[in-house]
mmCIF file of C-alpha atoms in Angstrom:
data_model
loop_
_atom_site.group_PDB
_atom_site.id
_atom_site.type_symbol
_atom_site.label_atom_id
_atom_site.label_comp_id
_atom_site.label_asym_id
_atom_site.label_seq_id
_atom_site.Cartn_x
_atom_site.Cartn_y
_atom_site.Cartn_z
ATOM 1 C CA MET A 1 109.112 65.558 120.966
ATOM 2 C CA PRO A 2 111.055 68.178 118.969
ATOM 3 C CA THR A 3 113.446 70.581 120.654
ATOM 4 C CA PRO A 4 111.407 73.789 121.078
ATOM 5 C CA LEU A 5 113.977 76.511 121.808
ATOM 6 C CA PRO A 6 115.407 78.489 120.118
ATOM 7 C CA ILE A 7 115.515 78.876 116.338
ATOM 8 C CA GLY A 8 117.267 81.782 114.653
ATOM 9 C CA MET A 9 119.024 83.548 117.515
ATOM 10 C CA PRO A 10 119.952 87.161 116.647
ATOM 11 C CA VAL A 11 123.438 88.193 115.628
ATOM 12 C CA THR A 12 125.704 88.483 118.679
ATOM 13 C CA GLY A 13 127.175 91.816 119.654
ATOM 14 C CA MET A 14 123.927 93.732 119.119
ATOM 15 C CA SER A 15 122.047 94.862 122.198
ATOM 16 C CA PRO A 16 118.409 95.962 122.395
ATOM 17 C CA SER A 17 117.486 99.574 123.033
ATOM 18 C CA GLY A 18 114.183 101.018 124.158
ATOM 19 C CA THR A 19 111.032 98.999 124.700
ATOM 20 C CA THR A 20 111.259 95.369 123.642
ATOM 21 C CA LEU A 21 108.354 93.447 122.134
ATOM 22 C CA CYS A 22 107.468 89.781 121.997
ATOM 23 C CA ALA A 23 104.914 88.731 119.384
ATOM 24 C CA VAL A 24 102.962 85.700 120.590
ATOM 25 C CA ILE A 25 101.150 83.718 117.904
ATOM 26 C CA CYS A 26 99.028 80.799 119.109
ATOM 27 C CA CYS A 27 98.027 78.001 116.740
ATOM 28 C CA TYR A 28 96.449 74.562 116.934
ATOM 29 C CA THR A 29 95.851 73.376 113.363
ATOM 30 C CA ALA A 30 97.821 72.981 110.132
ATOM 31 C CA ALA A 31 94.740 73.984 108.144
ATOM 32 C CA ARG A 32 95.967 77.609 108.242
ATOM 33 C CA TRP A 33 99.580 76.744 107.437
ATOM 34 C CA GLU A 34 100.203 79.380 104.762
ATOM 35 C CA LEU A 35 98.548 82.118 106.818
ATOM 36 C CA LEU A 36 100.509 81.059 109.885
ATOM 37 C CA ILE A 37 103.850 81.135 108.062
ATOM 38 C CA ASP A 38 103.023 84.508 106.518
ATOM 39 C CA GLY A 39 101.970 85.890 109.893
ATOM 40 C CA ILE A 40 105.188 84.772 111.570
ATOM 41 C CA GLY A 41 107.239 86.276 108.771
ATOM 42 C CA VAL A 42 105.404 89.606 108.788
ATOM 43 C CA ALA A 43 105.731 89.904 112.565
ATOM 44 C CA GLY A 44 109.423 89.044 112.426
ATOM 45 C CA ALA A 45 110.049 91.659 109.746
ATOM 46 C CA GLN A 46 108.647 94.396 112.016
ATOM 47 C CA LEU A 47 110.744 93.392 115.035
ATOM 48 C CA ARG A 48 114.440 93.790 115.821
ATOM 49 C CA THR A 49 117.265 92.476 117.941
ATOM 50 C CA GLY A 50 116.129 92.077 121.538
ATOM 51 C CA ASP A 51 112.563 91.344 120.429
ATOM 52 C CA ARG A 52 111.144 87.848 120.076
ATOM 53 C CA VAL A 53 108.494 85.839 118.264
ATOM 54 C CA VAL A 54 106.983 83.001 120.273
ATOM 55 C CA VAL A 55 104.795 80.543 118.378
ATOM 56 C CA VAL A 56 102.734 78.477 120.812
ATOM 57 C CA VAL A 57 101.365 75.214 119.434
ATOM 58 C CA ASP A 58 98.269 74.075 121.312
ATOM 59 C CA HIS A 59 98.519 70.308 121.839
ATOM 60 C CA ASN A 60 99.564 69.383 118.304
ATOM 61 C CA ALA A 61 103.034 67.777 118.290
ATOM 62 C CA ASP A 62 102.962 67.169 114.526
ATOM 63 C CA LEU A 63 102.369 70.847 113.815
ATOM 64 C CA GLN A 64 105.126 71.877 116.216
ATOM 65 C CA ALA A 65 107.584 69.488 114.559
ATOM 66 C CA ARG A 66 106.621 70.776 111.100
ATOM 67 C CA LEU A 67 107.165 74.385 112.169
ATOM 68 C CA ILE A 68 110.584 73.599 113.609
ATOM 69 C CA ARG A 69 111.595 71.787 110.433
ATOM 70 C CA HIS A 70 110.345 74.659 108.286
ATOM 71 C CA PHE A 71 112.089 77.474 110.122
ATOM 72 C CA GLY A 72 115.184 75.427 110.807
ATOM 73 C CA ALA A 73 115.624 75.000 107.058
ATOM 74 C CA ALA A 74 114.594 78.562 106.235
ATOM 75 C CA GLY A 75 116.941 80.092 108.810
ATOM 76 C CA ALA A 76 114.135 81.867 110.683
ATOM 77 C CA PHE A 77 114.577 85.626 110.124
ATOM 78 C CA PRO A 78 117.592 86.285 107.889
ATOM 79 C CA ALA A 79 117.951 90.025 108.546
ATOM 80 C CA VAL A 80 120.900 91.171 110.638
ATOM 81 C CA ASP A 81 118.777 93.191 113.057
ATOM 82 C CA ALA A 82 116.207 90.467 113.737
ATOM 83 C CA PRO A 83 114.302 88.951 116.630
ATOM 84 C CA ASP A 84 114.765 85.384 117.787
ATOM 85 C CA LEU A 85 112.093 82.768 117.170
ATOM 86 C CA HIS A 86 110.848 80.278 119.747
ATOM 87 C CA ILE A 87 108.434 77.477 118.844
ATOM 88 C CA VAL A 88 106.967 75.922 121.960
ATOM 89 C CA ALA A 89 104.173 73.606 123.035
ATOM 90 C CA ASN A 90 101.332 74.839 125.215
ATOM 91 C CA THR A 91 102.259 73.739 128.726
ATOM 92 C CA HIS A 92 99.074 75.005 130.307
ATOM 93 C CA THR A 93 95.417 74.026 129.962
ATOM 94 C CA GLN A 94 94.430 73.243 126.378
ATOM 95 C CA GLY A 95 92.856 76.213 124.645
ATOM 96 C CA LEU A 96 93.645 79.796 123.730
ATOM 97 C CA SER A 97 93.990 81.079 127.297
ATOM 98 C CA GLY A 98 96.511 78.389 128.199
ATOM 99 C CA ALA A 99 98.426 78.990 124.973
ATOM 100 C CA ARG A 100 98.609 82.718 125.644
ATOM 101 C CA ASN A 101 99.863 82.064 129.169
ATOM 102 C CA THR A 102 102.541 79.788 127.726
ATOM 103 C CA GLY A 103 103.623 82.647 125.481
ATOM 104 C CA MET A 104 103.811 84.914 128.520
ATOM 105 C CA THR A 105 106.082 82.495 130.389
ATOM 106 C CA ASN A 106 108.379 82.128 127.366
ATOM 107 C CA ALA A 107 109.027 85.853 127.033
ATOM 108 C CA ASP A 108 111.166 88.315 128.946
ATOM 109 C CA GLN A 109 110.426 91.334 126.761
ATOM 110 C CA ASP A 110 108.630 94.435 128.044
ATOM 111 C CA VAL A 111 105.449 94.062 126.012
ATOM 112 C CA LEU A 112 103.566 91.016 124.761
ATOM 113 C CA VAL A 113 101.869 91.408 121.374
ATOM 114 C CA TYR A 114 99.198 88.757 120.890
ATOM 115 C CA LEU A 115 98.278 87.988 117.286
ATOM 116 C CA ASP A 116 95.892 85.398 115.869
ATOM 117 C CA ASP A 117 97.365 82.770 113.565
ATOM 118 C CA ASP A 118 95.097 83.983 110.750
ATOM 119 C CA ALA A 119 95.860 87.685 111.149
ATOM 120 C CA LEU A 120 98.527 89.618 109.245
ATOM 121 C CA LEU A 121 100.054 92.804 110.623
ATOM 122 C CA ARG A 122 99.718 95.878 108.447
ATOM 123 C CA PRO A 123 102.948 97.758 107.595
ATOM 124 C CA GLY A 124 104.335 99.903 110.406
ATOM 125 C CA SER A 125 101.991 98.475 113.039
ATOM 126 C CA LEU A 126 104.603 97.420 115.584
ATOM 127 C CA ALA A 127 106.558 100.654 115.184
ATOM 128 C CA GLN A 128 103.359 102.533 116.015
ATOM 129 C CA LEU A 129 102.684 100.266 118.960
ATOM 130 C CA ARG A 130 106.209 100.708 120.300
ATOM 131 C CA SER A 131 105.842 104.476 120.006
ATOM 132 C CA VAL A 132 102.597 104.478 122.003
ATOM 133 C CA ILE A 133 104.013 102.248 124.738
ATOM 134 C CA GLU A 134 107.156 104.359 125.087
ATOM 135 C CA SER A 135 105.401 107.737 125.058
ATOM 136 C CA ARG A 136 102.458 106.857 127.297
ATOM 137 C CA PRO A 137 103.503 105.013 130.468
ATOM 138 C CA GLU A 138 99.930 105.056 131.749
ATOM 139 C CA VAL A 139 98.838 102.770 128.913
ATOM 140 C CA VAL A 140 98.906 99.182 130.161
ATOM 141 C CA ALA A 141 97.321 97.540 127.117
ATOM 142 C CA VAL A 142 96.514 98.431 123.514
ATOM 143 C CA GLY A 143 93.890 96.993 121.228
ATOM 144 C CA GLY A 144 94.609 97.232 117.535
ATOM 145 C CA GLY A 145 92.430 97.729 114.515
ATOM 146 C CA VAL A 146 91.159 94.376 113.250
ATOM 147 C CA HIS A 147 90.047 94.539 109.621
ATOM 148 C CA ALA A 148 87.980 91.687 108.224
ATOM 149 C CA ALA A 149 89.516 90.029 105.160
ATOM 150 C CA TRP A 150 86.509 88.133 103.832
ATOM 151 C CA GLU A 151 87.240 85.105 101.691
ATOM 152 C CA GLY A 152 85.278 85.758 98.519
ATOM 153 C CA GLY A 153 83.954 89.084 99.795
ATOM 154 C CA ALA A 154 81.664 89.978 102.683
ATOM 155 C CA PRO A 155 78.230 88.311 102.545
ATOM 156 C CA ARG A 156 75.501 90.846 101.844
ATOM 157 C CA TRP A 157 73.360 89.543 104.694
ATOM 158 C CA PHE A 158 76.020 90.233 107.349
ATOM 159 C CA PRO A 159 75.284 93.234 109.637
ATOM 160 C CA ASP A 160 78.265 95.531 110.211
ATOM 161 C CA GLU A 161 77.332 95.831 113.885
ATOM 162 C CA PHE A 162 78.331 92.202 114.431
ATOM 163 C CA GLY A 163 81.919 92.224 113.190
ATOM 164 C CA TRP A 164 82.870 90.872 116.627
ATOM 165 C CA VAL A 165 81.255 87.566 115.638
ATOM 166 C CA VAL A 166 84.221 86.946 113.331
ATOM 167 C CA GLY A 167 86.743 88.547 115.692
ATOM 168 C CA CYS A 168 86.949 91.882 113.872
ATOM 169 C CA ASP A 169 86.072 95.553 114.260
ATOM 170 C CA TYR A 170 82.414 96.446 114.026
ATOM 171 C CA ARG A 171 80.246 99.498 113.468
ATOM 172 C CA GLY A 172 80.072 101.382 116.753
ATOM 173 C CA ILE A 173 83.491 100.334 118.063
ATOM 174 C CA ALA A 174 85.379 102.937 120.099
ATOM 175 C CA ALA A 175 87.349 105.511 118.126
ATOM 176 C CA SER A 176 91.112 105.182 117.839
ATOM 177 C CA GLY A 177 92.788 106.686 120.902
ATOM 178 C CA SER A 178 89.791 106.065 123.149
ATOM 179 C CA GLN A 179 89.802 104.067 126.354
ATOM 180 C CA VAL A 180 88.164 100.662 126.054
ATOM 181 C CA ARG A 181 87.164 97.952 128.470
ATOM 182 C CA ASN A 182 89.135 95.350 126.547
ATOM 183 C CA PRO A 183 90.860 94.806 123.217
ATOM 184 C CA ILE A 184 89.926 92.385 120.438
ATOM 185 C CA GLY A 185 92.160 89.348 120.778
ATOM 186 C CA ALA A 186 93.326 89.140 117.150
ATOM 187 C CA ALA A 187 95.633 92.139 117.740
ATOM 188 C CA MET A 188 96.335 93.239 121.290
ATOM 189 C CA ALA A 189 99.369 94.199 123.334
ATOM 190 C CA VAL A 190 99.874 94.270 127.083
ATOM 191 C CA ARG A 191 102.800 95.124 129.327
ATOM 192 C CA ARG A 192 104.247 91.796 130.453
ATOM 193 C CA ALA A 193 104.916 92.678 134.100
ATOM 194 C CA GLU A 194 101.330 93.833 134.578
ATOM 195 C CA LEU A 195 99.909 90.759 132.870
ATOM 196 C CA VAL A 196 102.025 88.526 135.094
ATOM 197 C CA LYS A 197 100.769 90.470 138.122
ATOM 198 C CA ILE A 198 97.132 89.631 137.384
ATOM 199 C CA GLY A 199 97.943 85.982 136.689
ATOM 200 C CA GLY A 200 97.638 86.031 132.912
ATOM 201 C CA PHE A 201 94.500 84.777 131.178
ATOM 202 C CA SER A 202 91.839 82.775 132.994
ATOM 203 C CA SER A 203 91.564 79.178 131.795
ATOM 204 C CA ASP A 204 87.867 79.307 132.731
ATOM 205 C CA LEU A 205 87.305 81.369 129.582
ATOM 206 C CA GLY A 206 88.550 81.331 125.997
ATOM 207 C CA ARG A 207 88.278 79.316 122.811
ATOM 208 C CA VAL A 208 89.293 75.655 122.750
ATOM 209 C CA GLY A 209 89.848 74.430 119.188
ATOM 210 C CA THR A 210 86.896 75.405 117.029
ATOM 211 C CA LEU A 211 84.460 75.989 119.923
ATOM 212 C CA PRO A 212 83.528 79.688 119.473
ATOM 213 C CA VAL A 213 83.683 80.906 123.061
ATOM 214 C CA GLY A 214 85.553 83.899 124.418
ATOM 215 C CA CYS A 215 85.642 86.754 126.953
ATOM 216 C CA GLU A 216 89.147 85.989 128.225
ATOM 217 C CA GLU A 217 90.315 89.349 126.853
ATOM 218 C CA THR A 218 87.424 91.049 128.626
ATOM 219 C CA LEU A 219 88.414 89.592 131.976
ATOM 220 C CA MET A 220 92.027 90.579 131.333
ATOM 221 C CA GLY A 221 90.991 94.173 130.694
ATOM 222 C CA ILE A 222 88.832 94.248 133.816
ATOM 223 C CA GLU A 223 91.598 92.811 135.993
ATOM 224 C CA LEU A 224 94.193 95.224 134.630
ATOM 225 C CA ARG A 225 92.027 98.220 135.419
ATOM 226 C CA ASN A 226 91.187 96.909 138.886
ATOM 227 C CA THR A 227 94.791 96.093 139.761
ATOM 228 C CA PHE A 228 96.242 99.260 138.220
ATOM 229 C CA PRO A 229 93.485 101.876 138.654
ATOM 230 C CA ASP A 230 95.576 104.713 137.221
ATOM 231 C CA SER A 231 96.302 102.783 134.037
ATOM 232 C CA MET A 232 94.532 102.872 130.683
ATOM 233 C CA VAL A 233 93.514 100.292 128.106
ATOM 234 C CA ILE A 234 93.201 102.040 124.764
ATOM 235 C CA ARG A 235 92.432 101.280 121.145
ATOM 236 C CA ASP A 236 94.879 102.425 118.459
ATOM 237 C CA SER A 237 93.818 101.586 114.918
ATOM 238 C CA ARG A 238 97.280 102.387 113.532
ATOM 239 C CA PHE A 239 98.417 99.146 115.140
ATOM 240 C CA ALA A 240 96.375 96.947 112.842
ATOM 241 C CA VAL A 241 95.904 93.540 111.270
ATOM 242 C CA ASP A 242 93.932 92.024 108.435
ATOM 243 C CA HIS A 243 92.017 89.135 109.981
ATOM 244 C CA GLN A 244 91.058 86.358 107.578
ATOM 245 C CA VAL A 245 87.398 85.283 107.602
ATOM 246 C CA PRO A 246 87.017 81.942 105.774
ATOM 247 C CA GLN A 247 83.767 80.949 104.129
ATOM 248 C CA VAL A 248 83.051 78.408 106.868
ATOM 249 C CA ARG A 249 82.519 81.388 109.196
ATOM 250 C CA GLN A 250 80.285 83.204 106.722
ATOM 251 C CA THR A 251 77.130 81.206 107.391
ATOM 252 C CA VAL A 252 74.072 82.134 109.428
ATOM 253 C CA ARG A 253 74.572 78.929 111.401
ATOM 254 C CA TYR A 254 78.061 79.988 112.521
ATOM 255 C CA PHE A 255 76.809 83.518 113.203
ATOM 256 C CA LEU A 256 74.105 82.329 115.582
ATOM 257 C CA SER A 257 76.373 79.744 117.207
ATOM 258 C CA ARG A 258 78.975 82.408 117.917
ATOM 259 C CA CYS A 259 76.307 84.699 119.357
ATOM 260 C CA ARG A 260 74.985 81.966 121.635
ATOM 261 C CA HIS A 261 78.455 81.079 122.915
ATOM 262 C CA GLU A 262 79.257 84.749 123.433
ATOM 263 C CA GLY A 263 76.203 85.004 125.650
ATOM 264 C CA ARG A 264 77.206 81.930 127.619
ATOM 265 C CA SER A 265 80.736 83.309 128.000
ATOM 266 C CA LYS A 266 79.324 86.593 129.285
ATOM 267 C CA ALA A 267 77.316 84.676 131.888
ATOM 268 C CA LYS A 268 80.468 82.954 133.114
ATOM 269 C CA LEU A 269 82.338 86.262 133.070
ATOM 270 C CA SER A 270 79.583 87.797 135.162
ATOM 271 C CA ALA A 271 79.975 85.038 137.747
ATOM 272 C CA ILE A 272 83.712 85.728 137.951
ATOM 273 C CA ALA A 273 83.927 89.514 137.737
ATOM 274 C CA GLY A 274 80.425 90.673 138.570
ATOM 275 C CA ALA A 275 77.600 91.811 136.318
ATOM 276 C CA GLN A 276 78.599 95.489 136.308
ATOM 277 C CA SER A 277 81.997 94.751 134.794
ATOM 278 C CA ALA A 278 80.807 91.939 132.543
ATOM 279 C CA PHE A 279 78.097 94.056 130.902
ATOM 280 C CA SER A 280 79.585 97.556 131.192
ATOM 281 C CA ALA A 281 79.799 98.029 127.413
ATOM 282 C CA GLU A 282 76.642 96.207 126.400
ATOM 283 C CA ALA A 283 74.140 98.896 127.401
ATOM 284 C CA SER A 284 75.758 101.412 125.069
ATOM 285 C CA TYR A 285 76.047 98.781 122.352
ATOM 286 C CA LEU A 286 72.313 98.094 122.506
ATOM 287 C CA THR A 287 71.061 101.671 122.894
ATOM 288 C CA ARG A 288 73.416 103.269 120.375
ATOM 289 C CA THR A 289 74.843 100.723 117.955
ATOM 290 C CA ILE A 290 71.853 98.395 117.575
ATOM 291 C CA THR A 291 69.265 101.181 117.660
ATOM 292 C CA GLY A 292 71.278 103.066 115.073
ATOM 293 C CA GLY A 293 71.470 99.907 112.986
ATOM 294 C CA VAL A 294 67.694 99.603 112.895
ATOM 295 C CA VAL A 295 67.361 103.168 111.617
ATOM 296 C CA ARG A 296 70.179 102.689 109.097
ATOM 297 C CA TYR A 297 68.831 99.474 107.595
ATOM 298 C CA LEU A 298 65.329 100.912 107.288
ATOM 299 C CA ALA A 299 66.822 103.898 105.474
ATOM 300 C CA GLN A 300 68.766 101.562 103.177
ATOM 301 C CA LEU A 301 65.560 99.667 102.420
ATOM 302 C CA GLY A 302 63.924 102.952 101.489
ATOM 303 C CA ARG A 303 66.743 103.512 98.999
ATOM 304 C CA GLY A 304 66.069 100.161 97.366
ATOM 305 C CA ASP A 305 68.656 97.909 99.041
ATOM 306 C CA VAL A 306 66.892 94.534 98.982
ATOM 307 C CA PHE A 307 69.386 93.007 101.444
ATOM 308 C CA ALA A 308 68.796 95.717 104.070
ATOM 309 C CA PRO A 309 65.815 93.935 105.684
ATOM 310 C CA VAL A 310 67.836 90.706 105.729
ATOM 311 C CA ARG A 311 70.667 92.441 107.603
ATOM 312 C CA LEU A 312 68.129 93.966 109.961
ATOM 313 C CA VAL A 313 66.568 90.597 110.762
ATOM 314 C CA ILE A 314 69.954 88.908 111.217
ATOM 315 C CA MET A 315 71.099 91.730 113.498
ATOM 316 C CA LEU A 316 68.029 91.369 115.694
ATOM 317 C CA LEU A 317 68.388 87.588 115.710
ATOM 318 C CA GLY A 318 71.968 88.096 116.863
ATOM 319 C CA VAL A 319 70.834 90.262 119.768
ATOM 320 C CA ILE A 320 68.139 87.775 120.774
ATOM 321 C CA THR A 321 70.443 84.758 120.469
ATOM 322 C CA THR A 322 73.215 86.414 122.482
ATOM 323 C CA GLY A 323 70.731 87.380 125.172
ATOM 324 C CA ALA A 324 69.270 83.878 125.235
ATOM 325 C CA GLY A 325 72.762 82.431 125.565
ATOM 326 C CA THR A 326 73.444 84.723 128.507
ATOM 327 C CA VAL A 327 70.240 83.652 130.251
ATOM 328 C CA GLN A 328 70.943 80.021 129.487
ATOM 329 C CA GLY A 329 74.431 80.357 130.939
ATOM 330 C CA MET A 330 73.150 82.030 134.092
ATOM 331 C CA VAL A 331 70.265 79.659 134.693
ATOM 332 C CA GLY A 332 72.066 76.459 133.760
ATOM 333 C CA ALA A 333 75.324 77.103 135.588
ATOM 334 C CA LEU A 334 76.079 75.569 138.935
ATOM 335 C CA PRO A 335 77.303 77.949 141.653
ATOM 336 C CA TYR A 336 80.621 79.196 140.353
ATOM 337 C CA PRO A 337 83.701 78.219 142.419
ATOM 338 C CA LYS A 338 85.690 80.977 144.056
ATOM 339 C CA CYS A 339 88.792 80.805 141.893
ATOM 340 C CA ALA A 340 91.890 82.926 142.333
ATOM 341 C CA TRP A 341 90.469 85.533 139.971
ATOM 342 C CA SER A 342 87.289 86.136 141.941
ATOM 343 C CA LEU A 343 89.036 85.963 145.311
ATOM 344 C CA ARG A 344 91.451 88.741 144.409
ATOM 345 C CA ARG A 345 88.770 91.290 143.713
ATOM 346 C CA ARG A 346 85.344 91.962 142.307
ATOM 347 C CA THR A 347 84.917 95.227 140.516
ATOM 348 C CA THR A 348 82.809 97.896 142.167
ATOM 349 C CA ARG A 349 83.208 100.716 139.705
ATOM 350 C CA LYS A 350 82.051 101.277 136.192
ATOM 351 C CA ASN A 351 84.568 100.440 133.472
ATOM 352 C CA PRO A 352 84.921 102.605 130.346
ATOM 353 C CA VAL A 353 82.709 101.646 127.470
ATOM 354 C CA GLY A 354 84.671 100.027 124.665
ATOM 355 C CA ASP A 355 85.069 96.715 122.879
ATOM 356 C CA ARG A 356 82.394 94.289 123.884
ATOM 357 C CA THR A 357 84.008 91.005 122.846
#
């Protein structure tokens, strides 16, 4: 097993000032190697002394060893005012939730910035995030703008309302500066002390490998608001990433699979946090975003867009499949055990409408 800590310690004699950030990048496969290396480098370039980058490798010792060899030879971040880099193995349950919790336990900075291993920060993003955190103490978490970077271009059949299927922004998402129920996981930041207080991310939810499940960010947002009722979770699109969407995720088969698993995840979330919290954003999504999509695609068809009816059908199939997955998850699940999350509290108030994924 390679030595995980640390690589590229910052220059001595320099002390951090202001809010410190720790970028946590979770990975499990070498298939995204170039994107992963670019993402680590871009994050490191936007951080400074006192900050940190933690790369959490999810049960892949070969990948961890390769990363340590790479950055050991490259000297990590060569700038004088630079963060330190830690490359660690996931010491919690396998999957994204466990990896994120490992990142949390390997940081002592004020704010944790979670980034996907196939997402690249846009210029100035972390400076904007730091400014928001420092100027607004009531903000406990921030969701960034997540822009889809389609390999080969976006497929013409894909409905804009379902950007969440590929982990990106979608038509109808809350405006920048608005309160949201939860952020999108590809670019989100949360105050570390508050995340520790709620116990981190639930291992009962979240993606494991390529299995397209989720809702761990939703539960995090719900728990933060319940534990800190005067706090806010907001979306700020100036803190932004370009999220790569490979062609393997540009098929109708993947689209419907992701919808079905999202529904099943929502059913599990409902068992943990209660239906009101689990589905607080979905009513608005259906009545405003989906209804508006129907009108928009019919109008596009009237203007001669031959792919408009295809997008309309796929959108409606997505709604039906997600709903069927939710029902399947509710009907097929055994009585859910009273875990630490559900024992602490069950929400009794309506959460602000925001990101639904």
